[in-house]
Coordinates of C-alpha atoms and ligand atoms in Angstrom, one line a residue:
X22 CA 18.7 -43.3 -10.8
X23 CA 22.1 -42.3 -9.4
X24 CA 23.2 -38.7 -8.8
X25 CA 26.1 -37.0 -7.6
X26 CA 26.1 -34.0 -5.0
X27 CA 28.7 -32.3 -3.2
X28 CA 26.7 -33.0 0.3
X29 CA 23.8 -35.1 1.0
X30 CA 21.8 -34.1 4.4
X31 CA 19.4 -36.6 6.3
X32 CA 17.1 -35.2 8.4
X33 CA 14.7 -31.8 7.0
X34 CA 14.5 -30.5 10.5
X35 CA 15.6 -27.0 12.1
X36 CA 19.6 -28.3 12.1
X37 CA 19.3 -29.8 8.5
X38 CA 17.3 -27.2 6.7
X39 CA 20.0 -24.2 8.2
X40 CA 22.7 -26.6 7.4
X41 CA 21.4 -27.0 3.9
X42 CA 20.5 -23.1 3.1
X43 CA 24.0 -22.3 4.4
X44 CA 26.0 -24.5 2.0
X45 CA 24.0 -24.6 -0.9
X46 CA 24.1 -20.3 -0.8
X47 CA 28.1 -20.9 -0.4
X48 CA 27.5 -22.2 -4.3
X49 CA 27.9 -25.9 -2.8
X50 CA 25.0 -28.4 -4.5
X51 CA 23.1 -29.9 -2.1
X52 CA 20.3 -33.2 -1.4
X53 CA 17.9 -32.7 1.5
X54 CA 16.0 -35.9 2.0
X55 CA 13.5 -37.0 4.6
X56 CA 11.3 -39.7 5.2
X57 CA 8.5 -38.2 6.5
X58 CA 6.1 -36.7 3.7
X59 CA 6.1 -33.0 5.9
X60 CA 9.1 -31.7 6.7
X61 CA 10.4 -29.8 10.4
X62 CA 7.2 -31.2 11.8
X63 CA 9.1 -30.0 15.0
X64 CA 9.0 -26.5 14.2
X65 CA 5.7 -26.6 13.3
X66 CA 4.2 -27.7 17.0
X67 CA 7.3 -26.1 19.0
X68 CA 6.3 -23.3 21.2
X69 CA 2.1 -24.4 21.0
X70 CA 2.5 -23.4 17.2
X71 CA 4.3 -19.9 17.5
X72 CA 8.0 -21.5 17.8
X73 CA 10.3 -20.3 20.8
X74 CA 12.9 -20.0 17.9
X75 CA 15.5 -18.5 20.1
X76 CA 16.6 -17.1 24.0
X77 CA 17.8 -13.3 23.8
X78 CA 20.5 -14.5 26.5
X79 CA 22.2 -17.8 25.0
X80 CA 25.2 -19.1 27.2
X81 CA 27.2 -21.9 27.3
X82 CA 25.5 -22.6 30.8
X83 CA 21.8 -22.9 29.2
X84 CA 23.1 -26.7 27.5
X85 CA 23.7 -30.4 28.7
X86 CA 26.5 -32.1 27.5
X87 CA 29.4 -34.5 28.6
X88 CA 31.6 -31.8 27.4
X89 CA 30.0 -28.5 28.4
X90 CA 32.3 -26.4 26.2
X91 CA 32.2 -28.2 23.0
X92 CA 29.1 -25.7 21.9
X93 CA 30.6 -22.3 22.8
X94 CA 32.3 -22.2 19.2
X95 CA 29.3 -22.9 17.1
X96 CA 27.1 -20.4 19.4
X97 CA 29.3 -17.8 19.1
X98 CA 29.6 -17.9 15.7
X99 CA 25.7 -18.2 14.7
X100 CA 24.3 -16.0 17.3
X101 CA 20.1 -15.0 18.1
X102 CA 20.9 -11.9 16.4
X103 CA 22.0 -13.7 13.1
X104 CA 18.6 -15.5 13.2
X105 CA 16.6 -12.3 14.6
X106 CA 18.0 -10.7 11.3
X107 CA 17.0 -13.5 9.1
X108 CA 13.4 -12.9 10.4
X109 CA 13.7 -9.2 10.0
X110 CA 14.9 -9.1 6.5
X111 CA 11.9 -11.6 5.4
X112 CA 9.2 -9.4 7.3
X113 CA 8.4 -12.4 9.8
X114 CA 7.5 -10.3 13.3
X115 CA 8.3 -11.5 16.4
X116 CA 7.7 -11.4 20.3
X117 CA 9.1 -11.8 23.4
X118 CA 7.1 -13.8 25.7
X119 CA 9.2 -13.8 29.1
X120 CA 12.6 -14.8 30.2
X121 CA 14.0 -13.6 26.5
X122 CA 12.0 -16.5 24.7
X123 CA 11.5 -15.2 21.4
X124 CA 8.1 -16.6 19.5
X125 CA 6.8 -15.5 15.9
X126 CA 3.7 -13.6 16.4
X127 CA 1.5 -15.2 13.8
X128 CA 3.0 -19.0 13.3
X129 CA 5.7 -21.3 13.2
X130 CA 5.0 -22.3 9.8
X131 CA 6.4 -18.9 8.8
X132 CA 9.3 -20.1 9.5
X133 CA 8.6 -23.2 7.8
X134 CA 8.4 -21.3 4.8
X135 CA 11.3 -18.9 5.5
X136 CA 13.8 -21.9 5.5
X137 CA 12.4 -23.9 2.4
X138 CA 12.5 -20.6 0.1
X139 CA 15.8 -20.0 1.4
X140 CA 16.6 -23.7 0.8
X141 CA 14.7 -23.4 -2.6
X142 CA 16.7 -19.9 -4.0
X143 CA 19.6 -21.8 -3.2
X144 CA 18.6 -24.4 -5.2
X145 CA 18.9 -27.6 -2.2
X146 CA 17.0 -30.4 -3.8
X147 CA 14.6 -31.8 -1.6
X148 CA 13.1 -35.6 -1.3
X149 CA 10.5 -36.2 1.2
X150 CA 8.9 -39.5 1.6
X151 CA 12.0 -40.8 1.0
X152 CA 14.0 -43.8 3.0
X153 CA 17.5 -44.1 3.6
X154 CA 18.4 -47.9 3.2
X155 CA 22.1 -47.9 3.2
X156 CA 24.8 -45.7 3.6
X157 CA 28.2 -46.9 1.8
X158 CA 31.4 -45.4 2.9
X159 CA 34.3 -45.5 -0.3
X160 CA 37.4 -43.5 1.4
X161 CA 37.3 -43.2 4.8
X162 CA 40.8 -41.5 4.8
X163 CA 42.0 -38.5 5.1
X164 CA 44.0 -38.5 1.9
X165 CA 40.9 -38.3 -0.1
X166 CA 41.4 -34.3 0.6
X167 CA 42.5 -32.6 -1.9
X168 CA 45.9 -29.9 -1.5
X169 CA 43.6 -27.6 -0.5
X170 CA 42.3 -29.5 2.3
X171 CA 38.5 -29.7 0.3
X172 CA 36.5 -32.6 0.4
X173 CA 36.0 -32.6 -3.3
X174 CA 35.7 -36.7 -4.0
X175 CA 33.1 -38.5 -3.7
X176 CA 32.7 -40.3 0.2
X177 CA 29.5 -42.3 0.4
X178 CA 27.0 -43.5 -1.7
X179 CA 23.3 -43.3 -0.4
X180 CA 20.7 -46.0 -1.4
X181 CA 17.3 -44.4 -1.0
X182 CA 13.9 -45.9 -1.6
X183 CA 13.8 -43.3 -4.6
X184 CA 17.4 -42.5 -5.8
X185 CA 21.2 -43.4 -5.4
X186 CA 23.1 -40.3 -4.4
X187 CA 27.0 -40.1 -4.1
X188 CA 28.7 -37.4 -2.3
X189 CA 31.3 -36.0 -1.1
X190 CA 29.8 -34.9 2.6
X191 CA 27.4 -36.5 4.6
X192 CA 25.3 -34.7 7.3
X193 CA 23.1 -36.6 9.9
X194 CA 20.3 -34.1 11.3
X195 CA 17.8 -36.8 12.3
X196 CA 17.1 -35.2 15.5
X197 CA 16.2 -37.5 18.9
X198 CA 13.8 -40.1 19.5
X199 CA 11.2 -37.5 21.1
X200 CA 7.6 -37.7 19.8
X201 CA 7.7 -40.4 17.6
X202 CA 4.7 -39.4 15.2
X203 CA 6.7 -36.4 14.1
X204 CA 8.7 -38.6 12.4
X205 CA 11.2 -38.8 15.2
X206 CA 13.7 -42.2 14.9
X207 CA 17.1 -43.4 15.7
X208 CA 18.6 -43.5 12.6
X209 CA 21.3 -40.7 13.6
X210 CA 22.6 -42.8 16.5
X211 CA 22.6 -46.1 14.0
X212 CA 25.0 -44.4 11.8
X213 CA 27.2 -43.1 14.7
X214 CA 27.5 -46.8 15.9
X215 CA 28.3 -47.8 12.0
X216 CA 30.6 -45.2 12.1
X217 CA 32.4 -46.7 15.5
X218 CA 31.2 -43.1 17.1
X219 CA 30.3 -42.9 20.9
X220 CA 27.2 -42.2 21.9
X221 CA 26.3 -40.9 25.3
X222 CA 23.6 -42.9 26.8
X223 CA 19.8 -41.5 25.5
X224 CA 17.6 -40.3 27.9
X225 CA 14.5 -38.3 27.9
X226 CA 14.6 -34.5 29.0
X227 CA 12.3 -31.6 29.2
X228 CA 9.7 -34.3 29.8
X229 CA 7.0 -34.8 32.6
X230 CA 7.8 -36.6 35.9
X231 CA 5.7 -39.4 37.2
X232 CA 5.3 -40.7 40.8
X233 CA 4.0 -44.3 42.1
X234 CA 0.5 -44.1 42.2
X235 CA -0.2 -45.1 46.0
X236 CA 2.6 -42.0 46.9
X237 CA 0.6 -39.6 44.5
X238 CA -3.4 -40.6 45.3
X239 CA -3.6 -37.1 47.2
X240 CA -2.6 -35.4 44.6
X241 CA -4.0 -36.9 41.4
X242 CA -7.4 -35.1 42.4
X243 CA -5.1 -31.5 41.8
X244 CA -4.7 -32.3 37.8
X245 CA -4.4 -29.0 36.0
X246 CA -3.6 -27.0 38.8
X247 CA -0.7 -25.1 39.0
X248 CA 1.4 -22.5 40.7
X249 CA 5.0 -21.0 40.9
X250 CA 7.7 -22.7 42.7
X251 CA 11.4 -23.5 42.9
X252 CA 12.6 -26.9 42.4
X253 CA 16.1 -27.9 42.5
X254 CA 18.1 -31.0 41.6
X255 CA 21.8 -31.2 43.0
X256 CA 23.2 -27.5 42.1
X257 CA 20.6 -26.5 39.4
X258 CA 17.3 -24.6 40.6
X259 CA 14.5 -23.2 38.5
X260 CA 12.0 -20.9 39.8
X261 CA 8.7 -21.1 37.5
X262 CA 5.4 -22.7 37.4
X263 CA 4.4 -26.1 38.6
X264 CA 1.6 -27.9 36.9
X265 CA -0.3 -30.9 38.6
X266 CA -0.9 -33.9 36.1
X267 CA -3.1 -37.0 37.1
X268 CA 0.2 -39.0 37.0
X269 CA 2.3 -36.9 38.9
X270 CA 4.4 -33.4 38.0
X271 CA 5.3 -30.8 34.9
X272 CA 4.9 -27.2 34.1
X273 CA 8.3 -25.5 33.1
X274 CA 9.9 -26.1 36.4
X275 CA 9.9 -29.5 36.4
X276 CA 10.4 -29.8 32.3
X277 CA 13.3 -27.9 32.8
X278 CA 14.9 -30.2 36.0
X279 CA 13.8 -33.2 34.2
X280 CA 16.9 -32.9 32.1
X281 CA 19.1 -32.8 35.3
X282 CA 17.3 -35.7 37.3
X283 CA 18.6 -38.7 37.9
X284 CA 17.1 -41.6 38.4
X285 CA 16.1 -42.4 42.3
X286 CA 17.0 -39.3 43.8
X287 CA 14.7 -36.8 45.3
X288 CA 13.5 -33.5 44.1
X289 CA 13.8 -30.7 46.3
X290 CA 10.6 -28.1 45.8
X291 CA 10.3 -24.7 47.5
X292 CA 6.1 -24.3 47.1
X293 CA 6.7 -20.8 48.0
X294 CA 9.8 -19.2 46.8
X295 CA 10.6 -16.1 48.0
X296 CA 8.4 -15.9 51.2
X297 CA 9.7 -17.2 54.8
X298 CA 6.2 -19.8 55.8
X299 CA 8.0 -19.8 59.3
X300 CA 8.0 -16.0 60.1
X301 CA 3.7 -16.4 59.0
X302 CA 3.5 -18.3 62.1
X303 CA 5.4 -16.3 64.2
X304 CA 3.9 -12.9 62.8
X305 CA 0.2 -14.9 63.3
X306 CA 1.1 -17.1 66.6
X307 CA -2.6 -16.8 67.6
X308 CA -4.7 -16.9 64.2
X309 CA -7.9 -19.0 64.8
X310 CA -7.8 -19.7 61.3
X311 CA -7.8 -23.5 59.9
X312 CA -4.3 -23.9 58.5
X313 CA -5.8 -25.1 55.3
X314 CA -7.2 -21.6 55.1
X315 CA -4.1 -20.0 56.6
X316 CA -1.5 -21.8 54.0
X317 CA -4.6 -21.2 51.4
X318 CA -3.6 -17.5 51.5
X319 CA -0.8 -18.0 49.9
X320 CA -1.3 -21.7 47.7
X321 CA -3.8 -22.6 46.1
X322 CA -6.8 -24.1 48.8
X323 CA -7.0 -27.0 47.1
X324 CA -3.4 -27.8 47.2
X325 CA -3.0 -26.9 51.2
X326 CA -5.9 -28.9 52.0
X327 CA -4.6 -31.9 49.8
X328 CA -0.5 -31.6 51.3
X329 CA -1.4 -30.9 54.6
X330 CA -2.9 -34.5 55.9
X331 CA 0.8 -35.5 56.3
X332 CA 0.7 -33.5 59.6
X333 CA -2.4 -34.8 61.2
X334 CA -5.9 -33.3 61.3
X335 CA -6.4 -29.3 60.1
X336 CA -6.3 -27.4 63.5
X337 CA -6.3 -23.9 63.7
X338 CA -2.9 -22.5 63.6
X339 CA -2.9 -21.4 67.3
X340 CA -3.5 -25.1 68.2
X341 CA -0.2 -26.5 66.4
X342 CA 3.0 -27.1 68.3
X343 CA 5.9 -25.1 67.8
X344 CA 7.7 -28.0 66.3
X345 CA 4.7 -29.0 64.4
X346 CA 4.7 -25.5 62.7
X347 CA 8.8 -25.6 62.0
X348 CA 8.2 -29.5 60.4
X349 CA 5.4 -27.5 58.1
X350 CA 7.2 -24.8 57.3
X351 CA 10.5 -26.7 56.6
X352 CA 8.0 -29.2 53.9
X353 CA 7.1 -26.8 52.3
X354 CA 10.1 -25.0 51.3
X355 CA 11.7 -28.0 51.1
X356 CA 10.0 -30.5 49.6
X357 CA 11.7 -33.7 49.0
X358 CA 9.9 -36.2 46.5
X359 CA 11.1 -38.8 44.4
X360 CA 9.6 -39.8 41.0
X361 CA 9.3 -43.1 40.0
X362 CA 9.8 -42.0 36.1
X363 CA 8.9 -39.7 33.5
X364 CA 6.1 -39.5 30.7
X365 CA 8.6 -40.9 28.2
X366 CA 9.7 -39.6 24.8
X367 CA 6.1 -39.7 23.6
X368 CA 6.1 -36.8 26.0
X369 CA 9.3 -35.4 25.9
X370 CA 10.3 -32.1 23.9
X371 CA 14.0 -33.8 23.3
X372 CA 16.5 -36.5 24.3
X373 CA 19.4 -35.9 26.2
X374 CA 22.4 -37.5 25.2
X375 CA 23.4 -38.1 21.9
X376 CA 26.6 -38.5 19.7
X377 CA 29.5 -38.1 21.3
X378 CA 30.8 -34.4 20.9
X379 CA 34.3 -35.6 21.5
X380 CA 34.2 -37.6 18.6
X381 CA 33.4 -34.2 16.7
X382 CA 35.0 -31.5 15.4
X383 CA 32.9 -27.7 18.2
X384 CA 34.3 -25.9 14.9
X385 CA 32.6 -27.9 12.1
X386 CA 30.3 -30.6 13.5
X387 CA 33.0 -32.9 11.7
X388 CA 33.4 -36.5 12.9
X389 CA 37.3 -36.6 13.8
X390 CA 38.2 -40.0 12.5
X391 CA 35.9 -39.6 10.0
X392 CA 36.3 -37.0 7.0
X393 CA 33.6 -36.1 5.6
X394 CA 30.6 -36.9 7.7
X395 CA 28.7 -34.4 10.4
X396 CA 26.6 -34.5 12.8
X397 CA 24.2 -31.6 13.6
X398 CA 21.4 -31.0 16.0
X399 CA 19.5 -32.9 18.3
X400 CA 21.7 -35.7 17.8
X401 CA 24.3 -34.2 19.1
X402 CA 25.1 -34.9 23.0
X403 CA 23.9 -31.1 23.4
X404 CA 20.9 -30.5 24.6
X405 CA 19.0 -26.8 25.8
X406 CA 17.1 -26.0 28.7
X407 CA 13.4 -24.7 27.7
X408 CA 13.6 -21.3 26.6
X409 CA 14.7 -21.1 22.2
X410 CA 17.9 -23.1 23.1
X411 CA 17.5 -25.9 21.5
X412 CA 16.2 -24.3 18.0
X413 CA 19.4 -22.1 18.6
X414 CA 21.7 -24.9 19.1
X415 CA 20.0 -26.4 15.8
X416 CA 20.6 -23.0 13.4
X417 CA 24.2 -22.8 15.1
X418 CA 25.5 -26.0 14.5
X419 CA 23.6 -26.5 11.4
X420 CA 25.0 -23.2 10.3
X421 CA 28.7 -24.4 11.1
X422 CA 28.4 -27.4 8.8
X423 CA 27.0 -25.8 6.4
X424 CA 30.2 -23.4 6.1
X425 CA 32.2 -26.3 6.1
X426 CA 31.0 -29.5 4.4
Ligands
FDA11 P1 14.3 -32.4 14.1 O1 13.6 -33.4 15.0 O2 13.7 -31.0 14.0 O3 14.4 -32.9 12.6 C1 14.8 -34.2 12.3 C2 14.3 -34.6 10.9 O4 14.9 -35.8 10.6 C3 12.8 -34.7 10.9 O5 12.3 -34.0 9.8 C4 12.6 -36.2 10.7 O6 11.5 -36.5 9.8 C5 13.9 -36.6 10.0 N1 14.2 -38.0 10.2 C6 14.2 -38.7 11.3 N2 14.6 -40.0 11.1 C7 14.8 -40.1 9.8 C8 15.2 -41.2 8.9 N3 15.4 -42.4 9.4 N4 15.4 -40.9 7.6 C9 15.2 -39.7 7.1 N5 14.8 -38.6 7.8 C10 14.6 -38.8 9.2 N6 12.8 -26.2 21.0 C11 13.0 -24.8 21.1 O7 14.1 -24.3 21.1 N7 11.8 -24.1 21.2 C12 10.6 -24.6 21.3 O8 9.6 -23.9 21.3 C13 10.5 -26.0 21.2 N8 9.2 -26.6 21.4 C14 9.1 -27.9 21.2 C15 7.9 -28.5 21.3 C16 7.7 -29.9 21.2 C17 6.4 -30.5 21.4 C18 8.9 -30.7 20.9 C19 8.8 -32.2 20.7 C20 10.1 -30.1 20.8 C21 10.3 -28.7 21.0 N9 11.5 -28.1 20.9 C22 11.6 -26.8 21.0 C23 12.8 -28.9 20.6 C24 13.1 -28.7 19.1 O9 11.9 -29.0 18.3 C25 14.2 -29.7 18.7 O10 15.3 -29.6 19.6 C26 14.7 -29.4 17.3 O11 13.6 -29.5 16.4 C27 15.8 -30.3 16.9 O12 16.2 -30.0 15.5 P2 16.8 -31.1 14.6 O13 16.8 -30.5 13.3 O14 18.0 -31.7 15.2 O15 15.7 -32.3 14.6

């Protein structure tokens, strides 16, 4: 059966399901389909099923992206308040947790539920279990605006595995390739190449790291524990906890640099930020104690006695050369390792990279060349550290092509 709608949106996600509440309650009609039979699976499992939905303190700085500025329009203009109050109004309560991560106190299907009523008051049509098979440009010109500048003809024609929709705007909110049994795919980055639209190259971010397993046999036996730390790529640092894993690193600290790393270059980790190993010694010169137990003060015992074989056989401290003690202290704040890879996208939270933002319009989501179609999302090259930011970039830049398509 064919229908006509004045936008179509693929992808029933965070980005899509904003994007679709916020046009269809400007009075434009609006098709949400998905091929997945549950939609914003994501939401669902973010934040261990309470959803970090936003950051109190969003900045530009908190995103990755070729073009670092090209979010600062659709931030400011759908801000955490703006969501904060959509939760208030519809009684869904709230927490923060630390660092202004903001999670639902009961679940993150609340706000599941929040966005499909929203979507269905405003009367978006939904179709879930439902493929796209082709998408069929008819004017890709600009003249097919109308004197007011609205995108009032019809565009594309979708083929679906359960309708044939034509419409005047098209929105891509497929999301990235992380966690593939959520529905995740690569469909938004196929139509960009269709479309002749950059993409910057995919990688996988907020995702475990992984070391060669002859460098990390004396750590593998340390899976599940974890302490703070700083770790720092290039000119980013992040001070927060760092979890042991049989194949190597995580924990937020090293979620959060794995969006920064590059492949083949060390890590630099400070095991104990904010306190100075080398004036210990000094202060405890002639401590008798076993520098397992000494370092064990302050780390985890386990860990000191698992790090420390690099420096020969566990003397007391009074026994260690001067330059032996400097080389320890100097590790430990500054601990330079290298991983070999990461967990992957079955492991990551999202994918770095992503359409081109300079291909797009930071005001609308609109492809340049291109009237008529949008991008939204995760598929976007924009991606947020850990912390709310990337639900926030979804509801802002699914908010701004909703007021615009
Ligand atoms: P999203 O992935 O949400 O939605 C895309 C939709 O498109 C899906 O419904 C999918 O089925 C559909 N789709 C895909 N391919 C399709 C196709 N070919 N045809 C039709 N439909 C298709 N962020 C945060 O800010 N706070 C948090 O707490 C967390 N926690 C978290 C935990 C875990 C485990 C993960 C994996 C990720 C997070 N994130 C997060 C990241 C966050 O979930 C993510 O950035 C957003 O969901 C992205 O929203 P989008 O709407 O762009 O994509």
């Amino acid at each position: 059966m064919d229908h006509s709608f004045d936008i179509a949106i693929i992808g029933a996600g965070a980005a899509g399901l904003m994007c679709a509440l916020t046009a269809a309650q400007r009075g434009r009609s609006v098709v949400l389909l998905d091929h997945s039979a549950k939609l914003a699976e994501k939401i669902r499992i973010s934040g261990g099923g309470r959803c970090n939905f936003t950051n109190l303190d969003v900045k530009p700085e908190n995103f990755i992206s070729d073009n670092p500025h090209f979010a600062r329009s659709a931030l400011a203009r759908y801000t955490p308040q703006h969501f904060i109050s959509l939760l208030d109004e519809n009684g869904i309560s709230w927490s923060e947790k630390e660092l202004g991560q903001l999670f639902c106190d009961d679940s993150s299907e609340a706000i599941i539920k929040l966005l499909k009523d929203e979507c269905e008051a405003a009367n978006v049509r939904r179709y879930i279990s439902c493929e796209v098979h082709e998408i069929k440009p008819l004017h890709n010109t600009p003249s097919t605006k109308n004197k007011a500048g609205e995108l009032n003809k019809e565009r594309f024609v979708i083929k679906t595995s359960r309708d044939t929709f034509h419409v005047s705007s098209l929105v891509i909110a497929t999301g990235g390739l992380s966690i593939p049994k959520t529905g995740a795919t690569p469909f938004g980055y196929k139509i960009a190449e269709q479309f002749n639209l950059p993409i910057v190259k995919l990688r996988p971010g907020l995702v475990p790291l992984t070391f060669r397993p002859d460098e990390w046999e004396p750590y593998a036996g340390l899976s599940g524990l974890s302490f703070p730390a700083e770790v720092s790529f290039g000119k980013q640092s992040f001070r927060n906890e760092l979890l042991f894993t049989h194949r190597g690193l995580s924990g937020p600290a090293i979620l959060q640099i794995s969006s920064y790393w590059e492949h083949g270059q060390p890590l630099s980790i400070d095991l104990l930020p904010g306190r100075d190993l080398n004036a210990l010694f000094e202060e405890h010169r002639s401590s008798k104690m076993l520098m397992s137990n000494f370092i064990g003060q302050y780390l985890p015992k386990r860990f000191a006695e698992a790090w420390l074989p690099q420096f020969g056989e566990n003397l007391p401290v009074n026994q260690w050369s001067p330059k032996k003690l400097l080389a320890i202290a100097e590790q430990l704040h500054h601990w330079r390792i290298t991983p070999s890879g990461t967990q992957g996208y079955t492991k990551a939270e999202v994918t770095c990279g992503g359409v081109d933002t300079r291909a797009l319009s930071s005001k609308t989501m609109e492809a340049n060349e291109i009237p008529g179609l949008f991008f939204i999302g995760e598929v976007v090259d924009v991606t947020g550290q850990l912390g709310g930011y990337n639900f926030q970039w979804a509801w802002a830049s699914g908010y701004a092509a909703g007021m615009a398509a």
